[in-house]
Coordinates of C-alpha atoms in Angstrom, one line a residue:
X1 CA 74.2 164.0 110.8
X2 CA 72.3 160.5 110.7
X3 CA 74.1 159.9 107.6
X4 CA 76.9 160.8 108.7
X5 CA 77.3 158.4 111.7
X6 CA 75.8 156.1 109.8
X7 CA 79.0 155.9 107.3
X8 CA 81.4 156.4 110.5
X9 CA 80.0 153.1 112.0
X10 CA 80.5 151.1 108.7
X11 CA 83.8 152.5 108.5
X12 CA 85.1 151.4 111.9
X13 CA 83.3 148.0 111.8
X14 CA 85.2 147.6 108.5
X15 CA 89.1 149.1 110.5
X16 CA 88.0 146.3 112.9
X17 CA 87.0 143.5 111.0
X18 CA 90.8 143.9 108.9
X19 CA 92.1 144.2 111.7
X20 CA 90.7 140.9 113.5
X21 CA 91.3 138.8 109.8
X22 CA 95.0 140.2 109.8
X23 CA 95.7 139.6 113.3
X24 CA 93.8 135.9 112.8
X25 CA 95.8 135.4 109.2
X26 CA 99.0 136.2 111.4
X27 CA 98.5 132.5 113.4
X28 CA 98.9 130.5 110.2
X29 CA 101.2 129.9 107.5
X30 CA 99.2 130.8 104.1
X31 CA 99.5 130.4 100.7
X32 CA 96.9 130.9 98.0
X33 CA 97.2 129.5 94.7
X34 CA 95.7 129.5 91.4
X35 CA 96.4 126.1 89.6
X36 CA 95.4 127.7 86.2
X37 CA 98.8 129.5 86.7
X38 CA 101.3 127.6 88.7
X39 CA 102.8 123.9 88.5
X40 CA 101.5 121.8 91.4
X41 CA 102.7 118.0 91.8
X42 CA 102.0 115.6 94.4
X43 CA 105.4 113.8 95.3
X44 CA 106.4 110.8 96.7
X45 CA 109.8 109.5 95.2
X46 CA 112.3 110.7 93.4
X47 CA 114.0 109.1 90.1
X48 CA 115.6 106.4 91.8
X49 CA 112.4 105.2 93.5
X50 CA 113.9 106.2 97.0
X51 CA 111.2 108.4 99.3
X52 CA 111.8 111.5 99.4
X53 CA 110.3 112.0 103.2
X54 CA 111.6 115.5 103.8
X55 CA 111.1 118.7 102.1
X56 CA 115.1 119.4 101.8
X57 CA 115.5 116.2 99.6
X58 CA 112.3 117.6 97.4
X59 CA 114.2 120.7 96.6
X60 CA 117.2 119.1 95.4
X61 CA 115.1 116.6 93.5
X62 CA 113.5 119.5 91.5
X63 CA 116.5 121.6 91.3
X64 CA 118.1 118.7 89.3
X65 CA 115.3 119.3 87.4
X66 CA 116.4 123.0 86.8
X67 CA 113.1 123.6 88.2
X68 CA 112.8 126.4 92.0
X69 CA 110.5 124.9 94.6
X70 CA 108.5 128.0 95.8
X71 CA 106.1 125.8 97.8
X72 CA 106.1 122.6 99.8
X73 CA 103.8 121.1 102.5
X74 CA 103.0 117.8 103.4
X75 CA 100.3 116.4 101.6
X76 CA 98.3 113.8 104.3
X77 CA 99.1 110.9 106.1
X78 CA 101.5 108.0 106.0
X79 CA 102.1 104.0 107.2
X80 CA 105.2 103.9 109.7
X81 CA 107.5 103.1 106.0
X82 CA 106.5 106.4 104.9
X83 CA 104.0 104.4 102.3
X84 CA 101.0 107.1 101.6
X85 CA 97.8 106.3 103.4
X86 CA 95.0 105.6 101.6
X87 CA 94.5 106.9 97.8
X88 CA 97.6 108.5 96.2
X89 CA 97.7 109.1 92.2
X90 CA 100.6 110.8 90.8
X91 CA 100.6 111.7 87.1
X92 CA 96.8 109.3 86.5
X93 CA 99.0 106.1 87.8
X94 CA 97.2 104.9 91.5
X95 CA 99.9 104.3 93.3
X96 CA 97.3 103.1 96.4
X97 CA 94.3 102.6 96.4
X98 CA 91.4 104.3 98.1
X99 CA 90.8 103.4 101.7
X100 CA 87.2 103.0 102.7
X101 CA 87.6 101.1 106.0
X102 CA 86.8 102.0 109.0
X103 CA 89.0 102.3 112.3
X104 CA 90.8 104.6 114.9
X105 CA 92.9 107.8 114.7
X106 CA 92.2 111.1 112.7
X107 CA 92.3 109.7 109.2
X108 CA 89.2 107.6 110.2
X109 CA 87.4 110.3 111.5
X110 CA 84.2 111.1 109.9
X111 CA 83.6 111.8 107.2
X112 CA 87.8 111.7 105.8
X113 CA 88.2 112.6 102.1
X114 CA 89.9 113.4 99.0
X115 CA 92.3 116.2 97.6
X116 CA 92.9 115.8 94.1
X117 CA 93.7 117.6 90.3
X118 CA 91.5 116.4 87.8
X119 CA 92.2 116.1 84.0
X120 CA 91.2 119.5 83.4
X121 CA 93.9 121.0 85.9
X122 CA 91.1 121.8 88.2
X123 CA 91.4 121.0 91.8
X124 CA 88.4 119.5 94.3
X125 CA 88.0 118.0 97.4
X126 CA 85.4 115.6 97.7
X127 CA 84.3 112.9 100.9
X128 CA 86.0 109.7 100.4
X129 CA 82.1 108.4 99.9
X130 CA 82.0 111.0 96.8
X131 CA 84.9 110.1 95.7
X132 CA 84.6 107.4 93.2
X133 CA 81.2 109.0 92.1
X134 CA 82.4 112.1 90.7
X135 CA 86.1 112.4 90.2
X136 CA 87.0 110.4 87.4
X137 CA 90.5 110.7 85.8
X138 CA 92.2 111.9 88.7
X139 CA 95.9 113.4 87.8
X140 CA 96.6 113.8 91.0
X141 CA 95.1 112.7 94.8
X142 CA 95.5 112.4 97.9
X143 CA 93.7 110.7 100.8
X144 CA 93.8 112.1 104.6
X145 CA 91.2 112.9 107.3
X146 CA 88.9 114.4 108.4
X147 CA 87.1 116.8 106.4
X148 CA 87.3 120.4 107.9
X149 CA 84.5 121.7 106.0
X150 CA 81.9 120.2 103.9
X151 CA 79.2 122.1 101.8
X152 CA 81.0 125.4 103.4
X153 CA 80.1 123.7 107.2
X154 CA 82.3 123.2 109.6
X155 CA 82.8 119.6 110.2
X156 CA 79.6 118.6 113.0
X157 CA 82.4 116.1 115.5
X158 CA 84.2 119.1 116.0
X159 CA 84.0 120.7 119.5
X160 CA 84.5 124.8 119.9
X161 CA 86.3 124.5 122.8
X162 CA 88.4 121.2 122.5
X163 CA 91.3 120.8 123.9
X164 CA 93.0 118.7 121.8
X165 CA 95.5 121.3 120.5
X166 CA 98.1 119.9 117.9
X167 CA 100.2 122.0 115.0
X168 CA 97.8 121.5 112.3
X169 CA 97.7 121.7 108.4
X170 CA 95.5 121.4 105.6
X171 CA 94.5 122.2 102.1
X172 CA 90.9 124.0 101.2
X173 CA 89.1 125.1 98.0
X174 CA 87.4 128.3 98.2
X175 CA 84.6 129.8 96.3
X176 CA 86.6 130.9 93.4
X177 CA 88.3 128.1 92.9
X178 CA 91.7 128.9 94.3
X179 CA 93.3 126.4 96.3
X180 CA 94.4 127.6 100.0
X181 CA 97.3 126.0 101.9
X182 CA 97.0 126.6 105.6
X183 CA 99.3 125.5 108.7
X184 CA 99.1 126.9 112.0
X185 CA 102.0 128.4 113.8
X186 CA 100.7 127.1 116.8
X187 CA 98.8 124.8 118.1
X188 CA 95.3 124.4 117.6
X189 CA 92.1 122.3 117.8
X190 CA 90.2 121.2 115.0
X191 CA 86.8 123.8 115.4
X192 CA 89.3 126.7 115.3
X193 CA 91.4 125.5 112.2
X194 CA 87.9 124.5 110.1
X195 CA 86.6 128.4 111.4
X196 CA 89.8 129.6 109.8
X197 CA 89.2 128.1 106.5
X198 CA 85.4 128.8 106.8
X199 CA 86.8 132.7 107.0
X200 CA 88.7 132.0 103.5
X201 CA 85.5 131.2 101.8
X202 CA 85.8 127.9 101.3
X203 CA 83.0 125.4 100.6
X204 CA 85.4 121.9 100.9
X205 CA 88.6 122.2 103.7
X206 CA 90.8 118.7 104.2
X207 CA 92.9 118.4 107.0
X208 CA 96.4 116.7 106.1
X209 CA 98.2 115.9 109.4
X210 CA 99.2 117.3 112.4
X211 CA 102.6 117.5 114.7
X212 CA 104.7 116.4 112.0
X213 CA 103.3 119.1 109.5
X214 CA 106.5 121.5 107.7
X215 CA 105.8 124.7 105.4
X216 CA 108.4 125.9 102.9
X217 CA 107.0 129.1 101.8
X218 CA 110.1 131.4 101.0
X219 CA 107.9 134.4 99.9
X220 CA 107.1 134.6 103.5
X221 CA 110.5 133.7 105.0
X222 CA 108.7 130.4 106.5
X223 CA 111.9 128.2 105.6
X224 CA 111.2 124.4 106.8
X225 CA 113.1 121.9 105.3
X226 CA 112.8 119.1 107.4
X227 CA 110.5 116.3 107.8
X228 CA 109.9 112.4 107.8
X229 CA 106.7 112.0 105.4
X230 CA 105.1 110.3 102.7
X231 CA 103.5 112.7 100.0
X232 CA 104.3 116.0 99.6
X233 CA 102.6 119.0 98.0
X234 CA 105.0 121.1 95.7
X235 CA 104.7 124.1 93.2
X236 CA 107.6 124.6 91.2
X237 CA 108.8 127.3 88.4
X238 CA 111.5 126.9 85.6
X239 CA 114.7 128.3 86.7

């Protein structure tokens, strides 16, 4: 009978711990990806050398490509002329350089970091201190701030019950190696949206902007094509 309880309890903590992690996974736009498999670029401008700023003009960009966007977010923060802030490398050319000043705003926070593909097709995240120590040959990066998590901790400046609430969205490696894409539905402050990706297992978690953050994620019928921005995250197939 012992026994038997024993299993009962394990199987209701179980019910209720799904059930908590779906209803938790239901406040954020997710998507999971596996770079081994999938072609991620970091975008800026198309052909022409116009910015692209929105996620609408990236589609048509890659459809002209014959290439079908199925994902697109944002990919960190921007000057006023849409000029990435901080490091951006697309295809191993720096196209900024890395920003190691200090001042005011979220992408000064501490410590702010890097999101980047290195020449293996492997992604990281490293602190903008780390950055120039142990990722060499970037083929792609991107700079924004502040770190979320760091060493699988959430980020010690950030207060449980803030309430600095903002739309939020960010990029986070977890222990396998798979790259998760997270924006909130709603708003939220920063403890909350480093807990979530410290529920997906990650060890490194970047946050990439906030109020002006857009999804497209068709798969999940999270259409936004919209936006004013300066990089942009985007996996595409051959049509």
């Amino acid at each position: 009978m012992l026994k038997q309880l024993k299993i009962l309890s394990l199987i209701t903590l179980l019910v209720f711990s799904c059930k908590n992690a779906n209803e938790e996974n239901k406040n954020f736009v997710i998507y999971q990806s596996d770079i081994k498999n999938e072609n991620l670029e970091f975008y800026w401008k198309d052909d022409k050398s116009q910015i692209l700023k929105s996620i609408g003009n990236l589609k048509k960009y890659v459809n002209e490509e014959n290439k079908e966007l199925i994902f697109a977010m944002n990919g960190g923060m921007f000057t006023p002329d849409n000029h990435p802030k901080g490091i951006f490398i697309q295809n191993y050319k720096i196209i900024t350089e890395l920003d190691t000043l200090s001042g005011e705003g979220n992408f000064y926070m501490n410590p702010n970091g890097v999101f980047y593909i290195n020449e293996n097709n492997e992604a990281g995240i490293a602190t903008t201190k780390n950055y120039n120590k142990y990722c060499i040959n970037s083929k792609f990066a991107t700079q924004s701030g502040p770190m979320l998590i760091i060493s699988g901790k959430i980020n010690p400046l950030f207060q449980k019950n803030s309430k600095n609430l903002n739309i939020r969205n960010g990029v986070g490696i977890s222990e396998n190696g798979k790259m998760i894409f997270a924006m909130s539905k709603k708003e939220i402050n920063f403890y909350d949206f480093a807990a979530f990706f410290q529920s997906m297992d990650c060890k490194n978690a970047l946050y990439l902007d906030g109020f002006v953050s857009r999804t497209y994620l068709p798969q999940q019928n999270w259409i936004q094509e919209d936006g004013n921005f300066g990089v942009i995250i985007g996996i595409t197939r051959r049509k």
